[in-house]
Amino acid sequence: MARPTVSFTVQPDPESVTEARHFAVSRLAEWGARVLSDDVGLVVSELVTNALRHSGRTSGGRPGDDVHREGVCDDPADPLGSAPSAIRLRLCHERPWLLCGIMDSSQAAPRRKEPDYIAETGRGLHLVESFSVRWGWRTLPQGKVVWALFRCP
């Protein structure tokens, strides 16, 4: 049986957005939750992009080899764990729910802007809100987590 929680370390590279999305979608397949792949893939892409953009963590270098670790929910009060200094994607799955969190070292609140339909950016959190059951964020001792909740039909 697949573990109920998995983590992926996002390297400071724009290509990590694609890697994080592929990581999430492959875990959904393992968990028998492929029906969520499009929605979760989009939300992961948006949240990882935001974390990279607003934490100043992008660079031109290639990521290292150790890009993910698996674990379990150790603390029911903090199911996504405390934010590490790196950006981390964590997925917790307990049927029928899937919790997706992106942790980074910044404690700055995510800001949902009024959509500007001609701008190339600024609609990410609107998409997260549209494709998840609920989303939110909270500060952690070493940063914050932005999370989105999904329900498997």
Coordinates of N, CA and C in Angstrom, one line a residue:
M1 N 0.8 -1.2 0.0 CA 0.0 0.0 0.0 C 0.9 1.2 0.0
A2 N 0.5 2.2 -0.8 CA 1.3 3.5 -0.9 C 1.2 4.3 0.4
R3 N 2.2 5.0 0.8 CA 2.2 5.8 2.0 C 1.2 6.9 1.8
P4 N 0.6 7.4 2.9 CA -0.4 8.4 2.8 C 0.1 9.8 2.7
T5 N 1.4 10.0 2.8 CA 2.1 11.3 2.7 C 3.4 11.2 2.0
V6 N 3.6 12.1 1.0 CA 4.8 12.1 0.2 C 5.3 13.6 0.1
S7 N 6.6 13.8 0.0 CA 7.2 15.1 -0.1 C 8.1 15.2 -1.3
F8 N 8.2 16.4 -1.9 CA 9.1 16.6 -3.0 C 9.8 17.9 -2.7
T9 N 11.1 17.9 -2.8 CA 11.9 19.2 -2.6 C 12.0 19.9 -3.9
V10 N 11.5 21.1 -3.9 CA 11.6 21.9 -5.2 C 12.9 22.6 -5.2
Q11 N 13.6 22.4 -6.3 CA 14.9 23.0 -6.5 C 14.7 24.4 -7.0
P12 N 15.7 25.3 -6.8 CA 15.6 26.7 -7.2 C 15.8 26.8 -8.7
D13 N 14.9 26.2 -9.5 CA 15.0 26.2 -10.9 C 13.6 26.2 -11.5
P14 N 13.3 27.0 -12.5 CA 12.0 27.1 -13.1 C 11.5 25.7 -13.6
E15 N 12.4 24.8 -14.0 CA 12.0 23.5 -14.5 C 11.4 22.6 -13.3
S16 N 11.6 23.0 -12.1 CA 11.1 22.3 -10.9 C 9.6 22.4 -10.9
V17 N 9.0 23.3 -11.5 CA 7.5 23.4 -11.6 C 7.0 22.2 -12.3
T18 N 7.6 21.8 -13.4 CA 7.1 20.7 -14.2 C 7.4 19.4 -13.4
E19 N 8.6 19.3 -12.8 CA 9.0 18.2 -12.0 C 8.0 18.0 -10.8
A20 N 7.6 19.0 -10.1 CA 6.7 18.9 -9.0 C 5.3 18.5 -9.5
R21 N 4.9 19.0 -10.6 CA 3.6 18.6 -11.2 C 3.6 17.1 -11.5
H22 N 4.7 16.6 -12.2 CA 4.8 15.2 -12.5 C 4.9 14.3 -11.3
F23 N 5.6 14.8 -10.3 CA 5.6 14.1 -9.0 C 4.2 13.9 -8.4
A24 N 3.4 15.0 -8.4 CA 2.1 14.9 -7.8 C 1.2 14.0 -8.6
V25 N 1.2 14.1 -9.9 CA 0.3 13.3 -10.8 C 0.7 11.8 -10.7
S26 N 2.0 11.5 -10.6 CA 2.4 10.1 -10.5 C 1.9 9.5 -9.1
R27 N 1.9 10.3 -8.1 CA 1.5 9.9 -6.7 C 0.0 9.6 -6.8
L28 N -0.8 10.5 -7.4 CA -2.2 10.4 -7.5 C -2.5 9.0 -8.3
A29 N -1.8 8.7 -9.3 CA -2.0 7.4 -10.0 C -1.7 6.2 -9.0
E30 N -0.7 6.3 -8.2 CA -0.4 5.3 -7.2 C -1.5 5.1 -6.2
W31 N -2.1 6.2 -5.9 CA -3.2 6.2 -4.9 C -4.6 6.0 -5.5
G32 N -4.6 5.7 -6.8 CA -5.9 5.5 -7.4 C -6.8 6.7 -7.5
A33 N -6.2 7.9 -7.6 CA -6.9 9.1 -7.6 C -6.6 9.9 -8.9
R34 N -6.5 9.2 -10.0 CA -6.2 9.9 -11.2 C -7.2 10.9 -11.6
V35 N -8.4 10.8 -11.2 CA -9.5 11.7 -11.5 C -9.1 13.2 -11.1
L36 N -8.3 13.3 -10.1 CA -7.8 14.6 -9.6 C -6.6 15.2 -10.3
S37 N -6.0 14.4 -11.2 CA -4.7 14.8 -11.9 C -4.7 16.1 -12.5
D38 N -5.7 16.5 -13.3 CA -5.7 17.8 -13.9 C -5.8 18.9 -12.9
D39 N -6.7 18.8 -12.0 CA -6.9 19.9 -11.0 C -5.7 20.0 -10.1
V40 N -5.2 18.9 -9.6 CA -4.1 19.0 -8.7 C -2.8 19.4 -9.4
G41 N -2.6 18.9 -10.6 CA -1.5 19.3 -11.4 C -1.5 20.8 -11.7
L42 N -2.6 21.4 -12.0 CA -2.7 22.9 -12.2 C -2.4 23.6 -10.9
V43 N -3.0 23.2 -9.8 CA -2.8 23.9 -8.5 C -1.3 23.8 -8.1
V44 N -0.7 22.6 -8.2 CA 0.7 22.4 -7.8 C 1.5 23.4 -8.7
S45 N 1.3 23.4 -10.0 CA 2.1 24.3 -10.8 C 1.9 25.8 -10.4
E46 N 0.7 26.2 -10.1 CA 0.5 27.6 -9.6 C 1.2 27.9 -8.3
L47 N 1.1 27.0 -7.3 CA 1.6 27.2 -6.0 C 3.2 27.1 -6.0
V48 N 3.7 26.2 -6.8 CA 5.2 26.1 -6.9 C 5.7 27.3 -7.6
T49 N 5.1 27.8 -8.7 CA 5.5 29.0 -9.4 C 5.5 30.2 -8.4
N50 N 4.4 30.3 -7.7 CA 4.4 31.4 -6.7 C 5.5 31.4 -5.7
A51 N 5.7 30.2 -5.2 CA 6.8 30.0 -4.1 C 8.1 30.4 -4.7
L52 N 8.4 29.9 -5.9 CA 9.7 30.2 -6.6 C 9.8 31.7 -6.8
R53 N 8.8 32.3 -7.3 CA 8.8 33.7 -7.7 C 8.9 34.6 -6.5
H54 N 8.2 34.3 -5.4 CA 8.1 35.3 -4.3 C 9.1 35.0 -3.2
S55 N 9.8 33.8 -3.3 CA 10.8 33.6 -2.3 C 12.2 33.9 -2.8
G56 N 12.3 34.3 -4.1 CA 13.6 34.6 -4.7 C 14.5 33.4 -4.8
R57 N 13.9 32.2 -4.9 CA 14.7 30.9 -4.9 C 15.0 30.4 -6.3
T58 N 14.8 31.1 -7.4 CA 15.1 30.6 -8.7 C 16.6 30.9 -9.0
S59 N 17.2 30.0 -9.7 CA 18.6 30.2 -10.2 C 18.7 29.5 -11.5
G60 N 19.9 29.7 -12.1 CA 20.1 29.0 -13.4 C 20.7 27.6 -13.3
G61 N 21.0 27.2 -12.1 CA 21.7 25.9 -11.9 C 20.7 24.7 -12.0
R62 N 21.2 23.5 -12.3 CA 20.4 22.3 -12.3 C 20.2 21.8 -11.0
P63 N 19.0 21.2 -10.7 CA 18.8 20.6 -9.4 C 19.7 19.4 -9.1
G64 N 19.8 19.1 -7.9 CA 20.6 17.9 -7.4 C 19.8 16.7 -7.7
D65 N 20.4 15.5 -7.3 CA 19.8 14.2 -7.5 C 18.7 13.9 -6.5
D66 N 18.9 14.4 -5.2 CA 18.0 14.0 -4.2 C 16.8 14.9 -4.1
V67 N 15.8 14.7 -5.0 CA 14.7 15.6 -5.1 C 13.4 15.3 -4.3
H68 N 13.3 14.1 -3.8 CA 12.1 13.8 -3.0 C 12.4 12.8 -1.9
R69 N 11.5 12.9 -0.9 CA 11.6 12.0 0.2 C 10.1 11.7 0.6
E70 N 9.9 10.4 1.0 CA 8.5 10.1 1.4 C 8.5 10.0 2.9
G71 N 7.3 10.3 3.5 CA 7.1 10.2 4.9 C 5.7 10.0 5.3
V72 N 5.4 10.2 6.5 CA 4.0 10.0 7.0 C 3.6 11.2 7.8
C73 N 2.3 11.4 8.0 CA 1.8 12.5 8.8 C 2.2 12.3 10.2
D74 N 3.2 13.0 10.8 CA 3.6 12.7 12.1 C 2.8 13.5 13.2
D75 N 2.3 14.6 12.9 CA 1.7 15.5 13.8 C 0.3 15.9 13.3
P76 N -0.8 15.4 13.9 CA -2.1 15.7 13.5 C -2.4 17.2 13.5
A77 N -1.8 17.9 14.4 CA -2.0 19.4 14.4 C -1.3 20.1 13.3
D78 N -0.3 19.5 12.7 CA 0.5 20.1 11.6 C 0.7 19.0 10.5
P79 N -0.3 18.6 9.8 CA -0.2 17.4 8.9 C 0.8 17.7 7.7
L80 N 1.1 18.9 7.4 CA 2.1 19.2 6.3 C 3.5 19.4 6.9
G81 N 3.7 19.3 8.2 CA 5.0 19.5 8.7 C 5.5 20.9 8.7
S82 N 6.5 21.2 9.4 CA 7.1 22.6 9.5 C 7.8 22.9 8.2
A83 N 7.8 24.1 7.8 CA 8.5 24.5 6.5 C 10.0 24.4 6.7
P84 N 10.6 23.7 5.7 CA 12.1 23.7 5.7 C 12.6 25.0 5.0
S85 N 13.9 25.2 5.0 CA 14.4 26.4 4.3 C 14.2 26.3 2.8
A86 N 14.2 25.1 2.3 CA 13.9 24.9 0.9 C 12.4 24.9 0.7
I87 N 12.0 25.1 -0.6 CA 10.6 24.9 -0.9 C 10.2 23.4 -1.0
R88 N 9.1 23.1 -0.4 CA 8.7 21.7 -0.4 C 7.3 21.5 -0.8
L89 N 7.0 20.5 -1.6 CA 5.6 20.1 -1.9 C 5.3 18.9 -1.0
R90 N 4.2 18.9 -0.4 CA 3.8 17.8 0.4 C 2.3 17.4 0.1
L91 N 2.1 16.1 -0.1 CA 0.7 15.6 -0.4 C 0.4 14.7 0.7
C92 N -0.8 14.9 1.3 CA -1.4 14.0 2.3 C -2.7 13.4 1.7
H93 N -2.8 12.1 1.7 CA -4.0 11.5 1.1 C -4.7 10.6 2.2
E94 N -5.9 10.9 2.5 CA -6.7 10.0 3.3 C -8.1 10.1 2.8
R95 N -8.5 9.1 2.0 CA -9.7 9.1 1.3 C -10.9 9.6 2.2
P96 N -11.7 10.4 1.6 CA -11.7 10.9 0.2 C -10.9 12.2 0.0
W97 N -10.1 12.6 0.9 CA -9.4 13.9 0.9 C -8.0 13.8 0.4
L98 N -7.6 14.8 -0.3 CA -6.2 15.0 -0.6 C -5.8 16.5 -0.2
L99 N -4.8 16.6 0.6 CA -4.3 17.9 1.0 C -2.9 18.1 0.3
C100 N -2.8 19.2 -0.4 CA -1.6 19.6 -1.1 C -1.1 20.9 -0.4
G101 N 0.2 20.9 0.0 CA 0.8 22.0 0.6 C 2.1 22.4 0.0
I102 N 2.4 23.7 -0.2 CA 3.7 24.1 -0.6 C 4.3 25.0 0.5
M103 N 5.4 24.5 1.0 CA 6.1 25.2 2.1 C 7.3 25.9 1.7
D104 N 7.5 27.2 2.2 CA 8.7 27.9 1.9 C 9.1 28.7 3.1
S105 N 10.3 29.3 3.0 CA 10.8 29.9 4.2 C 10.3 31.4 4.4
S106 N 9.5 31.9 3.5 CA 9.0 33.2 3.7 C 7.7 33.2 4.5
Q107 N 7.6 34.2 5.4 CA 6.3 34.3 6.2 C 5.4 35.3 5.5
A108 N 5.7 35.8 4.4 CA 4.8 36.8 3.7 C 3.6 36.1 3.2
A109 N 2.4 36.7 3.5 CA 1.2 36.2 3.1 C 1.0 36.2 1.6
P110 N 0.4 35.1 1.1 CA 0.0 35.2 -0.4 C -1.1 36.2 -0.5
R111 N -1.0 36.9 -1.6 CA -2.0 38.0 -1.9 C -2.8 37.7 -3.2
R112 N -4.1 37.5 -3.1 CA -4.9 37.3 -4.2 C -5.3 38.7 -4.8
K113 N -4.9 38.9 -6.0 CA -5.1 40.2 -6.7 C -6.4 40.2 -7.5
E114 N -6.9 41.4 -7.7 CA -8.0 41.5 -8.6 C -7.5 41.1 -10.0
P115 N -8.2 40.2 -10.7 CA -7.7 39.8 -12.0 C -7.5 40.9 -13.0
D116 N -6.4 41.0 -13.7 CA -6.2 41.9 -14.8 C -6.1 41.0 -16.0
Y117 N -7.1 41.0 -16.8 CA -7.2 40.1 -17.9 C -6.2 40.3 -19.0
I118 N -5.5 41.4 -19.1 CA -4.5 41.5 -20.1 C -3.1 41.3 -19.5
A119 N -3.0 41.1 -18.2 CA -1.7 40.9 -17.6 C -1.3 39.4 -17.8
E120 N 0.0 39.1 -17.8 CA 0.4 37.7 -18.0 C 0.5 36.9 -16.6
T121 N 0.4 37.6 -15.5 CA 0.5 37.0 -14.2 C -0.6 37.6 -13.3
G122 N -0.8 37.0 -12.1 CA -1.7 37.5 -11.2 C -3.0 36.8 -11.0
R123 N -3.2 35.6 -11.7 CA -4.4 34.9 -11.6 C -4.2 33.6 -10.9
G124 N -3.0 33.3 -10.4 CA -2.7 32.0 -9.8 C -3.6 31.6 -8.7
L125 N -3.8 32.4 -7.7 CA -4.6 32.1 -6.5 C -6.1 32.0 -6.9
H126 N -6.5 32.7 -7.9 CA -7.9 32.6 -8.4 C -8.1 31.2 -9.0
L127 N -7.1 30.6 -9.7 CA -7.2 29.3 -10.2 C -7.2 28.3 -9.1
V128 N -6.3 28.5 -8.1 CA -6.3 27.6 -6.9 C -7.6 27.5 -6.3
E129 N -8.2 28.6 -6.1 CA -9.6 28.7 -5.5 C -10.6 28.0 -6.3
S130 N -10.5 28.1 -7.6 CA -11.5 27.5 -8.5 C -11.4 26.0 -8.6
F131 N -10.2 25.5 -8.5 CA -10.0 24.1 -8.8 C -9.9 23.2 -7.5
S132 N -9.9 23.8 -6.3 CA -9.8 23.1 -5.1 C -11.1 23.3 -4.3
V133 N -11.4 22.4 -3.3 CA -12.5 22.6 -2.5 C -12.4 23.8 -1.6
R134 N -11.1 24.0 -1.1 CA -10.8 25.1 -0.2 C -9.3 25.3 -0.3
W135 N -8.8 26.5 0.0 CA -7.4 26.7 0.1 C -7.2 27.8 1.2
G136 N -5.9 27.8 1.6 CA -5.6 28.8 2.7 C -4.1 28.8 2.9
W137 N -3.7 29.4 3.9 CA -2.2 29.5 4.3 C -2.1 29.7 5.8
R138 N -1.0 29.4 6.3 CA -0.6 29.8 7.7 C 0.9 29.8 7.8
T139 N 1.2 30.7 8.8 CA 2.7 30.8 9.1 C 3.1 29.5 9.9
L140 N 4.3 29.2 9.7 CA 5.0 28.1 10.5 C 6.2 28.7 11.2
P141 N 6.8 28.0 12.1 CA 8.0 28.5 12.8 C 9.1 29.0 11.8
Q142 N 9.3 28.3 10.7 CA 10.3 28.7 9.8 C 9.8 29.1 8.4
G143 N 8.6 29.7 8.3 CA 8.1 30.1 7.0 C 6.6 30.0 7.0
K144 N 6.1 29.5 5.9 CA 4.6 29.4 5.7 C 4.3 28.2 4.9
V145 N 3.0 27.8 4.9 CA 2.5 26.8 4.0 C 1.3 27.4 3.4
V146 N 1.2 27.2 2.0 CA 0.0 27.5 1.3 C -0.6 26.2 0.9
W147 N -1.9 25.9 1.2 CA -2.4 24.6 1.0 C -3.7 24.7 0.2
A148 N -4.0 23.5 -0.4 CA -5.3 23.4 -1.1 C -5.8 22.0 -0.8
L149 N -7.1 21.9 -0.6 CA -7.8 20.7 -0.3 C -8.7 20.2 -1.5
F150 N -8.6 18.9 -1.8 CA -9.4 18.3 -2.9 C -10.1 17.1 -2.3
R151 N -11.2 16.8 -3.0 CA -12.1 15.7 -2.6 C -12.1 14.7 -3.8
C152 N -11.8 13.4 -3.5 CA -11.9 12.4 -4.6 C -13.4 12.1 -4.7
P153 N -14.0 12.1 -5.9 CA -15.4 11.7 -6.1 C -15.6 10.2 -5.8

